Amino acid sequence: MSDALADWKPDVLGVEGQVLPVVTAPAGVLSSAGAEVDPADPAIVQLAADLVATMRVSPGCVGLAAPQVGVGAQVFVVDVTEHPKTVTAHGTFVLCNARVVEASRWRPGREGCMSVPDLTGDVKRAGRVVVEAVLPGTGEPVRLTTDAFEARALQHEIDHCAGKLFLDRVAGAHAVYQRKVYL
Amino acid sequence: MNELAITVIGPDRTGIVADVSEALAGLGANLSDSTMTRLRGHFAMTLICTGAAADDVEKALAPISGLLATVRAVAPEADTDAAGEPYLVSVHGADRLGIVAAVTRVVAAAGGNITDLTTRLTGPLYVLIAEVDVPPGSADDLAVRLAVAAQELGVEVTLRRAESDVL
Ligand SMILES: [Zn+2]
């Protein structure tokens, strides 16, 4: 893992994030591939801060990608630190232009999405991934190796940046579930 | 052996499966394949039974409260022909008339056989997941035709190989 990521905190963005409304399916932006971004662009730095702010006010949210706030860009935030299925965790971080460069240990698992609020689905994901990306602001390249739930979250968010939802990967006709309504 | 195709549907409540399966068991009817699920508050059962007469099953199911049941004698399964390649189709988008008809017509036209299909409507979002046996070598062509249909419908479609790891 790159030290750049270990030292990374949302504060280094140097701007205050705004909480943005979360877009839900069917919305075109969720199904369009996001553009590669210039990580030094002030608009991208602001977007990174906004994603962090929006994730933090959303209960149970472990990751949020730019298309989910209506922006077709390859930027997302992840923080799985508090999740019980997490093994390795790198805290809160925002990545731009991320790619999965190695994937192994494929496992099924149930996942949901703030942009598909009423459904969950069983999706096979790699339990170990290597992801390459650049950091917002500095543009510093990072190479991140992780596993378990953080690996799943990264794949889910990278999918968002490519215009894919978990619905595009569910394991079968009976692998989509109505989310229980808790009143 | 005499096979019966039975459908049962009614407003969901506790005990539907127990009531129906008890009635069947009371007639010595063996429940072989079945699928049972809740659809927008209705509980739906589709099942194949052996070992009882259609009339008797109809009579046994009729008194169960709130259920609409149909019973029909059917021929046993024919030998399944050469299996296609298993694929999964996902469709999602804004609800509109004719999504299922259009998508499944494209699948049928390509010789694909749908073996399982679920749709869900949640708010404005319509989701269809289908398991399809596709004739060997025709998946790429089907993907192209599905993409065309999806564009006309204004929905998203994905066709991908279904994995079936033997463990
Ligand atoms: Zn999501």
Coordinates of C-alpha atoms and ligand atoms in Angstrom, one line a residue:
Chain A
M1 CA 0.0 0.0 0.0
S2 CA 1.1 3.5 -0.8
D3 CA 2.1 5.7 2.1
A4 CA 0.2 8.5 0.3
L5 CA -3.0 6.7 1.1
A6 CA -2.1 5.9 4.7
D7 CA -1.5 9.6 5.3
W8 CA -4.6 10.7 3.4
K9 CA -7.4 12.5 5.3
P10 CA -10.3 14.4 3.8
D11 CA -8.8 17.6 5.5
V12 CA -6.0 17.6 2.9
L13 CA -8.6 18.6 0.3
G14 CA -8.7 22.0 1.9
V15 CA -12.3 22.7 1.0
E16 CA -15.5 22.2 2.9
G17 CA -17.7 19.5 1.5
Q18 CA -21.4 20.2 0.8
V19 CA -24.0 17.5 1.3
L20 CA -25.5 16.7 -2.1
P21 CA -28.8 14.9 -2.9
V22 CA -28.3 11.3 -3.9
V23 CA -29.6 10.3 -7.3
T24 CA -31.6 7.0 -7.6
A25 CA -32.3 4.6 -10.5
P26 CA -33.6 5.0 -13.1
A27 CA -31.4 8.1 -13.8
G28 CA -29.3 8.3 -16.9
V29 CA -26.2 9.4 -15.0
L30 CA -26.1 6.1 -13.1
S31 CA -26.0 4.1 -16.4
S32 CA -23.4 6.2 -18.2
A33 CA -19.7 5.7 -18.0
G34 CA -18.1 8.6 -16.0
A35 CA -15.3 10.6 -17.6
E36 CA -11.7 10.4 -16.5
V37 CA -10.9 13.4 -14.4
D38 CA -8.0 15.8 -13.8
P39 CA -7.4 15.2 -10.1
A40 CA -6.0 18.7 -9.7
D41 CA -9.1 20.4 -11.1
P42 CA -10.6 22.5 -8.3
A43 CA -14.1 21.2 -9.3
I44 CA -12.9 17.7 -8.7
V45 CA -11.3 18.5 -5.4
Q46 CA -14.7 20.1 -4.4
L47 CA -16.5 17.0 -5.6
A48 CA -14.2 14.8 -3.5
A49 CA -15.1 16.8 -0.4
D50 CA -18.8 16.8 -1.3
L51 CA -18.7 13.0 -1.7
V52 CA -17.1 12.6 1.8
A53 CA -19.7 15.0 3.3
T54 CA -22.6 13.2 1.7
M55 CA -21.4 9.8 2.7
R56 CA -20.9 10.9 6.3
V57 CA -24.5 12.1 6.7
S58 CA -25.9 8.9 5.1
P59 CA -26.5 6.2 7.7
G60 CA -24.8 3.0 6.9
C61 CA -23.1 4.4 3.8
V62 CA -19.7 2.8 3.1
G63 CA -19.1 4.3 -0.3
L64 CA -20.4 6.9 -2.7
A65 CA -19.5 7.5 -6.3
A66 CA -19.8 10.7 -8.3
P67 CA -22.6 9.5 -10.6
Q68 CA -24.7 9.0 -7.4
V69 CA -24.6 12.7 -6.8
G70 CA -25.4 13.4 -10.5
V71 CA -21.8 13.9 -11.7
G72 CA -20.6 11.6 -14.5
A73 CA -17.0 11.4 -13.3
Q74 CA -14.6 8.7 -12.1
V75 CA -14.4 9.8 -8.5
F76 CA -15.6 8.0 -5.4
V77 CA -15.2 7.8 -1.7
V78 CA -15.0 4.7 0.5
D79 CA -14.9 4.1 4.2
V80 CA -15.6 0.6 5.5
T81 CA -13.9 1.1 8.8
E82 CA -16.9 0.5 10.9
H83 CA -18.4 -2.4 8.9
P84 CA -18.4 -5.9 10.6
K85 CA -17.4 -7.7 7.4
T86 CA -14.3 -5.5 7.0
V87 CA -10.9 -7.2 7.4
T88 CA -8.4 -4.7 5.9
A89 CA -9.5 -1.0 6.0
H90 CA -7.7 2.1 4.8
G91 CA -10.0 4.6 6.5
T92 CA -11.7 7.3 4.5
F93 CA -10.3 7.9 1.1
V94 CA -11.3 9.4 -2.3
L95 CA -9.9 7.9 -5.5
C96 CA -10.0 9.3 -9.0
N97 CA -9.7 7.3 -12.3
A98 CA -9.5 4.0 -10.4
R99 CA -8.9 0.6 -12.1
V100 CA -8.9 -2.9 -10.8
V101 CA -5.6 -4.3 -11.9
E102 CA -5.7 -7.6 -10.1
A103 CA -8.7 -9.6 -8.8
S104 CA -8.9 -13.0 -7.1
R105 CA -10.8 -15.0 -4.5
W106 CA -14.2 -14.5 -6.1
R107 CA -17.1 -14.8 -3.6
P108 CA -20.8 -14.2 -3.6
G109 CA -22.2 -11.6 -1.2
R110 CA -25.3 -9.6 -0.6
E111 CA -25.0 -5.9 -1.5
G112 CA -27.2 -2.8 -1.6
C113 CA -26.8 0.7 -3.0
M114 CA -28.1 4.1 -2.0
S115 CA -29.1 4.6 -5.6
V116 CA -31.3 1.5 -5.6
P117 CA -32.8 1.9 -2.2
D118 CA -35.5 -0.8 -2.3
L119 CA -33.5 -3.8 -3.5
T120 CA -30.4 -5.8 -2.6
G121 CA -28.7 -8.5 -4.7
D122 CA -26.3 -11.3 -4.5
V123 CA -23.2 -10.4 -6.5
K124 CA -19.9 -12.3 -6.9
R125 CA -16.9 -10.0 -6.3
A126 CA -13.2 -10.5 -5.9
G127 CA -12.3 -11.0 -2.2
R128 CA -8.8 -9.6 -3.0
V129 CA -8.1 -6.8 -5.4
V130 CA -5.3 -4.4 -6.4
V131 CA -6.6 -1.0 -7.4
E132 CA -4.6 1.7 -9.1
A133 CA -5.8 5.3 -9.0
V134 CA -4.8 8.9 -8.3
L135 CA -5.6 11.0 -5.3
P136 CA -7.7 14.1 -5.7
G137 CA -5.8 17.4 -5.3
T138 CA -2.2 16.1 -5.5
G139 CA -2.8 13.7 -8.4
E140 CA -0.4 11.3 -6.6
P141 CA -0.7 7.8 -8.0
V142 CA -1.7 5.1 -5.5
R143 CA -1.7 1.3 -5.7
L144 CA -4.0 -0.2 -3.1
T145 CA -4.2 -3.9 -2.1
T146 CA -7.1 -4.9 0.0
D147 CA -9.6 -7.7 0.7
A148 CA -13.0 -8.7 2.0
F149 CA -15.5 -5.9 2.4
E150 CA -13.2 -3.1 1.3
A151 CA -12.5 -5.0 -1.9
R152 CA -16.2 -5.4 -2.5
A153 CA -16.9 -1.7 -1.8
L154 CA -14.1 -0.7 -4.3
Q155 CA -15.5 -2.9 -7.0
H156 CA -19.0 -1.5 -6.4
E157 CA -17.8 2.1 -6.6
I158 CA -15.6 1.5 -9.7
D159 CA -18.7 -0.1 -11.3
H160 CA -20.6 3.1 -10.6
C161 CA -17.9 5.1 -12.3
A162 CA -18.3 2.8 -15.4
G163 CA -22.1 3.3 -15.4
K164 CA -22.8 -0.1 -13.9
L165 CA -25.1 -1.0 -11.0
F166 CA -25.1 -4.2 -8.9
L167 CA -28.3 -5.1 -10.8
D168 CA -26.0 -5.6 -13.9
R169 CA -24.1 -8.3 -12.0
V170 CA -26.6 -10.2 -9.8
A171 CA -26.1 -13.9 -9.7
G172 CA -29.6 -15.1 -10.9
A173 CA -33.3 -14.5 -11.3
H174 CA -33.7 -15.2 -7.6
A175 CA -30.7 -13.1 -6.5
V176 CA -32.6 -9.8 -6.2
Y177 CA -34.4 -9.1 -2.9
Q178 CA -36.9 -6.5 -1.8
R179 CA -35.3 -4.7 1.1
K180 CA -37.2 -5.0 4.3
V181 CA -38.9 -1.8 5.4
Y182 CA -37.9 -0.9 9.0
L183 CA -40.3 1.7 10.4
Chain B
M1 CA -47.0 -41.3 -13.3
N2 CA -49.9 -38.8 -13.3
E3 CA -48.6 -35.3 -12.8
L4 CA -50.6 -32.3 -11.7
A5 CA -49.7 -28.6 -12.3
I6 CA -51.1 -26.5 -9.5
T7 CA -51.2 -22.8 -9.0
V8 CA -52.4 -21.1 -5.8
I9 CA -52.5 -17.4 -5.2
G10 CA -54.1 -15.2 -2.5
P11 CA -53.4 -12.3 -0.2
D12 CA -50.4 -13.2 1.9
R13 CA -51.1 -14.5 5.4
T14 CA -49.4 -16.9 7.8
G15 CA -50.0 -20.5 7.1
I16 CA -50.7 -20.6 3.4
V17 CA -47.9 -23.0 2.6
A18 CA -48.8 -25.2 5.6
D19 CA -52.5 -25.2 4.6
V20 CA -51.9 -26.1 1.0
S21 CA -49.1 -28.7 1.6
E22 CA -51.2 -30.3 4.4
A23 CA -54.2 -30.6 2.0
L24 CA -51.9 -32.2 -0.6
A25 CA -50.3 -34.6 1.9
G26 CA -53.8 -35.6 3.1
L27 CA -54.5 -36.9 -0.4
G28 CA -51.1 -38.7 -0.7
A29 CA -50.0 -36.1 -3.3
N30 CA -46.3 -35.8 -3.5
L31 CA -44.9 -32.3 -4.0
S32 CA -42.0 -32.5 -6.5
D33 CA -40.9 -29.1 -8.0
S34 CA -42.3 -25.9 -6.6
T35 CA -41.7 -22.2 -6.4
M36 CA -43.5 -20.0 -3.9
T37 CA -43.0 -16.4 -3.4
R38 CA -44.7 -13.1 -2.4
L39 CA -45.6 -10.8 -5.2
R40 CA -46.7 -7.3 -4.0
G41 CA -48.6 -8.8 -1.0
H42 CA -50.0 -11.8 -2.8
F43 CA -48.6 -15.2 -2.1
A44 CA -48.1 -17.2 -5.2
M45 CA -47.3 -20.9 -5.5
T46 CA -46.7 -22.9 -8.6
L47 CA -46.1 -26.6 -8.1
I48 CA -46.0 -30.0 -9.7
C49 CA -47.5 -32.9 -7.8
T50 CA -47.8 -36.6 -8.3
G51 CA -50.0 -39.3 -6.8
A52 CA -53.4 -37.7 -6.6
A53 CA -56.3 -37.0 -8.9
A54 CA -57.0 -33.5 -10.1
D55 CA -60.6 -33.5 -8.9
D56 CA -59.6 -34.6 -5.4
V57 CA -56.9 -31.9 -5.2
E58 CA -59.4 -29.2 -6.4
K59 CA -61.9 -30.2 -3.7
A60 CA -59.2 -30.3 -1.0
L61 CA -57.9 -26.8 -1.9
A62 CA -61.3 -25.1 -2.4
P63 CA -62.1 -24.7 1.3
I64 CA -58.8 -23.0 2.2
S65 CA -59.7 -19.4 2.9
G66 CA -58.7 -16.6 0.5
L67 CA -56.9 -18.7 -2.1
L68 CA -57.6 -19.1 -5.8
A69 CA -56.3 -22.5 -6.9
T70 CA -56.1 -24.2 -10.3
V71 CA -55.3 -27.8 -10.9
R72 CA -54.6 -29.5 -14.1
A73 CA -53.3 -32.9 -15.2
V74 CA -50.1 -32.6 -17.3
A75 CA -47.8 -34.9 -19.2
P76 CA -44.5 -35.7 -17.5
E77 CA -41.4 -33.8 -18.6
A78 CA -40.1 -34.7 -22.0
D79 CA -36.4 -35.5 -22.4
T80 CA -34.7 -32.1 -22.4
D81 CA -33.0 -31.4 -25.7
A82 CA -29.4 -30.4 -26.1
A83 CA -28.7 -27.8 -23.5
G84 CA -27.8 -24.2 -24.5
E85 CA -25.2 -22.1 -22.8
P86 CA -26.5 -20.5 -19.6
Y87 CA -26.7 -16.7 -19.6
L88 CA -28.1 -14.0 -17.4
V89 CA -30.0 -10.9 -18.7
S90 CA -30.4 -7.9 -16.5
V91 CA -32.7 -5.1 -17.5
H92 CA -33.4 -2.0 -15.5
G93 CA -34.9 1.4 -16.1
A94 CA -38.0 3.5 -15.9
D95 CA -41.2 1.5 -15.8
R96 CA -43.1 1.5 -19.0
L97 CA -45.5 -0.8 -20.9
G98 CA -44.0 -3.7 -22.8
I99 CA -40.5 -4.1 -21.3
V100 CA -40.9 -7.8 -20.6
A101 CA -42.7 -8.4 -23.9
A102 CA -40.0 -6.7 -26.0
V103 CA -37.0 -8.2 -24.2
T104 CA -38.4 -11.8 -24.1
R105 CA -39.4 -11.6 -27.8
V106 CA -35.8 -10.7 -28.7
V107 CA -34.6 -13.7 -26.6
A108 CA -37.1 -16.0 -28.2
A109 CA -36.2 -14.8 -31.7
A110 CA -32.6 -15.7 -31.0
G111 CA -33.6 -19.2 -30.0
G112 CA -32.9 -18.4 -26.3
N113 CA -35.0 -20.3 -23.8
I114 CA -35.9 -18.5 -20.6
T115 CA -35.6 -20.9 -17.7
D116 CA -36.2 -18.4 -14.8
L117 CA -37.3 -14.8 -14.7
T118 CA -38.1 -12.3 -12.0
T119 CA -39.4 -8.7 -12.3
R120 CA -39.6 -6.1 -9.5
L121 CA -41.2 -2.7 -9.6
T122 CA -40.0 -0.4 -6.9
G123 CA -41.1 3.1 -7.2
P124 CA -40.3 4.2 -10.7
L125 CA -37.6 1.5 -11.2
Y126 CA -38.4 -1.6 -13.1
V127 CA -36.0 -4.5 -12.9
L128 CA -36.0 -7.8 -14.9
I129 CA -33.5 -10.6 -14.3
A130 CA -33.8 -13.6 -16.6
E131 CA -31.8 -16.8 -16.8
V132 CA -31.6 -17.9 -20.4
D133 CA -30.3 -20.9 -22.3
V134 CA -28.8 -19.6 -25.4
P135 CA -27.9 -21.7 -28.5
P136 CA -24.1 -22.3 -28.6
G137 CA -22.3 -19.5 -30.3
S138 CA -25.2 -17.1 -30.5
A139 CA -24.7 -15.0 -27.4
D140 CA -22.9 -12.1 -29.2
D141 CA -25.7 -11.8 -31.7
L142 CA -28.3 -11.8 -28.9
A143 CA -26.3 -9.1 -27.0
V144 CA -26.4 -6.8 -30.0
R145 CA -30.2 -7.4 -30.5
L146 CA -30.9 -6.8 -26.8
A147 CA -28.9 -3.6 -26.9
V148 CA -31.0 -2.4 -29.8
A149 CA -34.3 -3.3 -28.0
A150 CA -33.0 -1.7 -24.8
Q151 CA -32.3 1.6 -26.6
E152 CA -35.8 1.6 -28.0
L153 CA -37.2 1.0 -24.6
G154 CA -34.9 3.5 -22.9
V155 CA -33.7 0.9 -20.4
E156 CA -30.3 -0.6 -19.6
V157 CA -29.5 -4.2 -20.5
T158 CA -26.6 -6.6 -19.7
L159 CA -26.1 -10.1 -21.0
R160 CA -23.5 -12.1 -19.3
R161 CA -22.5 -15.7 -18.9
A162 CA -24.0 -17.4 -15.9
E163 CA -21.5 -19.1 -13.7
S164 CA -22.2 -22.6 -12.4
D165 CA -19.2 -23.7 -10.4
V166 CA -19.5 -27.3 -9.4
L167 CA -18.2 -27.6 -5.8
Ligands
ZN1 ZN -24.0 2.0 -5.1

